[in-house]
XYZ file of C-alpha atoms in Angstrom:
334
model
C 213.617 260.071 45.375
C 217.211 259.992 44.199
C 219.046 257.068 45.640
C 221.124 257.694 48.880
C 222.357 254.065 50.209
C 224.021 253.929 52.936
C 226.251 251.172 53.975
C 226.518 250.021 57.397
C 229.379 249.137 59.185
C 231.095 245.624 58.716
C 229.371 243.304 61.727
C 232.965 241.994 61.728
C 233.991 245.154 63.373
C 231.398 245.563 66.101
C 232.385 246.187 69.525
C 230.485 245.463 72.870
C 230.710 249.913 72.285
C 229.393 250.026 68.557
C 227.110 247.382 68.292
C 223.670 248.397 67.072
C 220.883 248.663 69.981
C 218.169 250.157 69.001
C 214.819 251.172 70.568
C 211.957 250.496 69.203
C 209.614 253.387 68.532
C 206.442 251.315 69.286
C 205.811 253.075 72.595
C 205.102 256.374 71.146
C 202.648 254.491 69.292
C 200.351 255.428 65.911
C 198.536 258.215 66.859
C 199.899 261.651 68.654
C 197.794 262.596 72.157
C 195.557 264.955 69.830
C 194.320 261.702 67.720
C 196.467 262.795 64.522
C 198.116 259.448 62.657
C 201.656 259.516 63.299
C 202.040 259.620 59.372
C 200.015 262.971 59.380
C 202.080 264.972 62.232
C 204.687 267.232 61.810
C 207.764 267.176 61.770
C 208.689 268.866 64.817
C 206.213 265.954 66.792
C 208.693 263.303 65.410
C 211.742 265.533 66.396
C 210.229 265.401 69.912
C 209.684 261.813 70.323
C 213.021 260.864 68.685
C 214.556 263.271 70.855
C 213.289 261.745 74.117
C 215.444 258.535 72.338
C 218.376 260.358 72.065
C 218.428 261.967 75.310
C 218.622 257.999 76.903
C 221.210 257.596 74.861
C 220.579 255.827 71.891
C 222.037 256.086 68.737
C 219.770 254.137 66.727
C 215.940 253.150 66.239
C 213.675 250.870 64.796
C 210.982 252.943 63.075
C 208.423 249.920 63.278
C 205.095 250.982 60.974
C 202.629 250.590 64.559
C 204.839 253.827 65.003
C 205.587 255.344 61.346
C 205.158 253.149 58.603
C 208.296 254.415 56.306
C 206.595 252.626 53.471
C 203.408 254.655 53.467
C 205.323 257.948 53.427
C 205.681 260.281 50.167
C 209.160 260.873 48.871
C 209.152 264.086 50.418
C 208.442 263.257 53.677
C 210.516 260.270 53.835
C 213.233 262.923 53.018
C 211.545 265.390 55.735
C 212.123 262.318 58.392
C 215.654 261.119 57.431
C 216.775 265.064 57.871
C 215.220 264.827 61.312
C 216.528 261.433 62.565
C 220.052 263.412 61.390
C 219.191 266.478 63.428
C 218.779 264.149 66.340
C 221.423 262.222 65.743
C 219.978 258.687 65.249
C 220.439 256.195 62.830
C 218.365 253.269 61.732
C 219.826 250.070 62.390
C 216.562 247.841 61.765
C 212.723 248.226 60.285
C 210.354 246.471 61.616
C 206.762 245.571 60.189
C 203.970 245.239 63.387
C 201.215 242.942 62.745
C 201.093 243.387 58.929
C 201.331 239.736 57.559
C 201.700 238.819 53.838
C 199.595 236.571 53.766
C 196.418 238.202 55.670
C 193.336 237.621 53.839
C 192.385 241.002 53.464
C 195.493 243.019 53.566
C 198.291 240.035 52.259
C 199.169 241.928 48.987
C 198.908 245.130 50.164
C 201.571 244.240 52.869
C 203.740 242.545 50.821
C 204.023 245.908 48.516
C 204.971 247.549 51.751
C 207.379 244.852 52.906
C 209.239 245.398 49.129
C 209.108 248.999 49.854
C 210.914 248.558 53.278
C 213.568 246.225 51.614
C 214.408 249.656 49.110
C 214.426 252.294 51.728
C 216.338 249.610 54.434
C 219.570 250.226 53.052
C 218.867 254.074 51.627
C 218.662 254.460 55.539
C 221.560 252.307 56.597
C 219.515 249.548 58.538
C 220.263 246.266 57.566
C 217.591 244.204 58.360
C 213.528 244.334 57.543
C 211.810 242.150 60.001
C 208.611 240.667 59.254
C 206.265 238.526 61.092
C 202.771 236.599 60.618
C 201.005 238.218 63.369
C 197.389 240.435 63.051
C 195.831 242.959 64.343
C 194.181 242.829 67.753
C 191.163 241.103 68.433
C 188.127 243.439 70.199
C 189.166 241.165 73.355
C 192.680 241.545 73.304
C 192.498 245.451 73.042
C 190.449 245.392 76.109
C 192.634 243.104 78.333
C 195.155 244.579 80.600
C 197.797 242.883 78.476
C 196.662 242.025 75.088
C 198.651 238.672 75.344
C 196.116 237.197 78.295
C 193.490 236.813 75.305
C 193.810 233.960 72.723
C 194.574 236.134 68.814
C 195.351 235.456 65.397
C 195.961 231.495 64.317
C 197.639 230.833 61.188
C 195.953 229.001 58.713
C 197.767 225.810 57.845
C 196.761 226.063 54.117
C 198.578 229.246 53.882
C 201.402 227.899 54.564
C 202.833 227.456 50.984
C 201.748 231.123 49.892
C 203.841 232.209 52.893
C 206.624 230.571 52.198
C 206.565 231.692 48.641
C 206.209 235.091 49.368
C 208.784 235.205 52.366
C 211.281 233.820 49.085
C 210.266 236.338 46.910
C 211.476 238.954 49.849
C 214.316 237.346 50.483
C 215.540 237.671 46.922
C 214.537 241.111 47.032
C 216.398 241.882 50.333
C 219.412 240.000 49.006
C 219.845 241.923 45.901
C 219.617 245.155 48.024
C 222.529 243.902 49.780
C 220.519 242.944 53.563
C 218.513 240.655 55.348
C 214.638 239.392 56.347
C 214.271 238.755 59.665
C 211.111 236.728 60.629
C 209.637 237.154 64.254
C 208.967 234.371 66.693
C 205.088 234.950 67.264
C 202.635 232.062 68.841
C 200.439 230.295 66.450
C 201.918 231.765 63.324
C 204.299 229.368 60.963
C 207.112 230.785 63.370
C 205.611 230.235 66.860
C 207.699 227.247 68.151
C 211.055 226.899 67.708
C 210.718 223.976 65.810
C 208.268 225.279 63.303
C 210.418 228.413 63.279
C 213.663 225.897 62.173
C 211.370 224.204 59.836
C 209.984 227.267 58.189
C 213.054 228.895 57.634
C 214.498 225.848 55.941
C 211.334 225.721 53.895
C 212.265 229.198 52.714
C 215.802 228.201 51.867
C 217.091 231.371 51.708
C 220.754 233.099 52.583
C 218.903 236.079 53.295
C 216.397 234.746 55.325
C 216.650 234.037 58.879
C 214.976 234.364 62.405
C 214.248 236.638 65.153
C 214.448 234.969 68.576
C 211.645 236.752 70.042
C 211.112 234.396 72.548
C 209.548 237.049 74.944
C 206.472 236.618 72.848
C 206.236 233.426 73.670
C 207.206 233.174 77.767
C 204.930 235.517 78.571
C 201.692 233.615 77.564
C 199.509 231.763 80.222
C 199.188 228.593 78.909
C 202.172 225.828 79.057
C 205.123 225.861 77.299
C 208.647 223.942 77.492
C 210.651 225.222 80.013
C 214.597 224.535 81.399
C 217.038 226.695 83.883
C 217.137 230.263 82.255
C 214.871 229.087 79.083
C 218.401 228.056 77.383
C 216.684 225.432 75.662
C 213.911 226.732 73.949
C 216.566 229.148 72.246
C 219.353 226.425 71.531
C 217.019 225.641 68.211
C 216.489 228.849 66.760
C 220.060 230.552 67.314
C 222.268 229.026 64.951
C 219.356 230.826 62.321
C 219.217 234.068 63.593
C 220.194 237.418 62.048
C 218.330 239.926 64.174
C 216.778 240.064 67.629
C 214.145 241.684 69.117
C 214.726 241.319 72.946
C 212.890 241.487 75.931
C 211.776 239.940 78.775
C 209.057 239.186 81.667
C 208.491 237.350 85.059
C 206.591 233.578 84.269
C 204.882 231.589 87.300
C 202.814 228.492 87.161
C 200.807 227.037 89.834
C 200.482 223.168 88.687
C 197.952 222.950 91.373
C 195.866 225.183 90.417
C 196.560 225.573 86.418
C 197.211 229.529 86.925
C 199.777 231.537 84.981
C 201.188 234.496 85.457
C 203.800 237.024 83.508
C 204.514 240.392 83.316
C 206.868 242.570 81.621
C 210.633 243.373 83.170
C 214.335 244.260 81.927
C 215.882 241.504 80.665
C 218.445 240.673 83.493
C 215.258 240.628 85.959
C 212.882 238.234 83.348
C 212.895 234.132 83.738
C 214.968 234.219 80.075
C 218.816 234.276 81.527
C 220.242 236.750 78.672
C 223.751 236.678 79.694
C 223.799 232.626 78.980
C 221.847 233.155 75.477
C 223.514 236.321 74.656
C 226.972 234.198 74.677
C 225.784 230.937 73.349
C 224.511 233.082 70.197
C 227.756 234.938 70.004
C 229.545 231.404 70.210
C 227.164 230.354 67.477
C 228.509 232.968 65.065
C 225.620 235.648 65.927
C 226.224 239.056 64.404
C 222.404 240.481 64.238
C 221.549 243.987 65.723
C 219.337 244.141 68.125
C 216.276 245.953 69.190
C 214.921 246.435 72.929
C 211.512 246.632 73.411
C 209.296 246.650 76.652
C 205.478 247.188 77.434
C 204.037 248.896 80.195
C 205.783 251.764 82.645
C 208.506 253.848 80.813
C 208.941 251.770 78.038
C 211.676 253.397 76.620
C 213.599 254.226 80.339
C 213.225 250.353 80.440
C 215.127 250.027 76.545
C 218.203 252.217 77.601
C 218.506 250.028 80.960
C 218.557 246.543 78.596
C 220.617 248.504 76.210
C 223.380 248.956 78.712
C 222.623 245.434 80.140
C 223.185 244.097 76.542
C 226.471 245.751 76.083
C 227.513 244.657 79.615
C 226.881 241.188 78.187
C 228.617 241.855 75.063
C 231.950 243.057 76.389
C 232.415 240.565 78.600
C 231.575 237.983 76.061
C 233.600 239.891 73.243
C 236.553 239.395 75.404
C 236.804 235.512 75.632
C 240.072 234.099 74.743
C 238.234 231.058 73.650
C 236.049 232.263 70.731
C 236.883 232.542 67.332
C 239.084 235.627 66.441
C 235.965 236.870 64.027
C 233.733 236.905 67.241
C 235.519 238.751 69.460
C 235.647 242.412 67.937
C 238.151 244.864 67.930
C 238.224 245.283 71.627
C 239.043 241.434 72.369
């Protein structure tokens, strides 16, 4: 396929208005209602799903490979999807990688081809991040729980460690010759399931093109303990000033030290125990100029996106509008 880059617009001129939210396609999931791969469908099934997208609002998605793995998809139907994202009217802001580690056992190589893949079609697309994670695929349990989170999954293996840190620079030098950025998600008991080991990882790496994605969500909504403050401000305070992308949700979190019990489920953000309007401005005082991506599980998923998607840009221009940030923080509407 002939090269078409696209270049996407200067973060320095982002507005709480033109700020890239995107919604993440996970909901629609990998297979159509009739069983058929997502990979395998036709066009006119994407057209419909994006479309449902569009009509929310949206101008841009993250085509995350649980939905349609970009990687996997001949030249000619990588060209047969880009012409209908344009006839809908979305762009691609971010591309996210689901569960597809690079240094799995069994699939490691094979998903560090794809992540190299992702890193040449990123900016033929315009999206300006690839976000990777160390997460793996379900456990049996897990697929049968209610929420897949209530059951213990993947552990990284310690010994690993040096692979994936190797590999992550190998991306990074990759994504910085392309002109973008790696992203690496926040997941429990990978290399990047604390904010500490996150910190520590990414300085491991040692890479300008590698940085963090706050997904802290992953992390609040497990039943076991984990530290808390007011809002949750602390456990991002760590991981901000390393950030470059964010995917963003949020959920209710009890605990009942009586009885040991936990409980979480999934909510818009300004609902959730995370208080996004104090860590939306403390990253946008720390210099943050990532996209972000909403996601949500359960109910209308994507209803739920647009709702955080206006939340976030609520945020935004009132933040945007400070007299006391720096001048290259406040956007062209300040």
């Amino acid at each position: 396929m002939e090269s078409r880059a696209t270049t996407p617009p200067d973060p320095a001129d982002w507005t709480a208005e033109t700020w890239p939210i995107a919604c993440n396609m996970l909901t629609f999931g990998a297979t159509t209602p009739d069983g058929t791969p997502t990979i395998d469908a036709p066009a006119v099934t994407w057209a419909g799903q994006l479309r449902q997208v569009r009509e929310l609002g949206f101008d841009h998605i993250d085509p995350t490979d649980a939905w349609l793995s970009l990687a996997k998809l001949s030249p000619e139907r990588l060209d047969e999807f880009r012409s209908v994202l344009a006839d809908e009217g979305l762009g691609i802001s971010s591309i996210s990688m689901t569960r597809s580690s690079v240094v799995d056992r069994k699939n490691g190589e094979q998903n560090l081809a794809d992540a190299h893949r992702f890193l040449d079609i990123a900016p033929e697309v315009g999206a300006s991040i690839v976000n990777v994670g160390f997460m793996q695929g379900l456990t049996a349990a897990q697929q049968k729980a209610l929420w897949f989170w209530l059951e213990p999954g993947h552990v990284d293996d310690p010994e690993l460690r040096p692979l994936a840190i190797e590999r992550i620079r190998e991306l990074g030098d990759h994504a910085a010759a392309n002109g973008i950025q790696l992203s690496l998600e926040m997941y429990e008991d990978t290399y990047v399931g604390t904010p500490e080991d996150a910190v520590q990882f990414v300085k491991d790496v040692g890479h300008d093109a590698v940085g963090l994605n706050p997904d802290i969500g992953n992390l609040v909504r497990l039943h076991r303990p984990i530290p808390s403050s007011p809002g949750m401000i602390d456990l991002f305070e760590t991981v901000l000033p390393y950030c470059n992308f964010w995917h963003i949700k949020s959920y209710t979190r009890d605990e009942d030290p009586t009885t040991g019990s936990y409980s979480s489920a999934p909510v818009p953000l300004k609902y959730g125990v995370i208080n996004y309007r104090a860590v939306i401005r403390r990253a946008l005082e720390l210099g943050y100029r990532g996209p972000f991506c909403t996601e949500h599980y359960g109910s209308d998923s994507i209803g739920v996106c647009a709702e955080n998607r206006d939340y976030i840009r609520q945020v935004l221009g009132s933040a945007l509008n400070r007299p006391d940030l720096p001048t290259n923080q406040q956007g062209a509407s300040a």
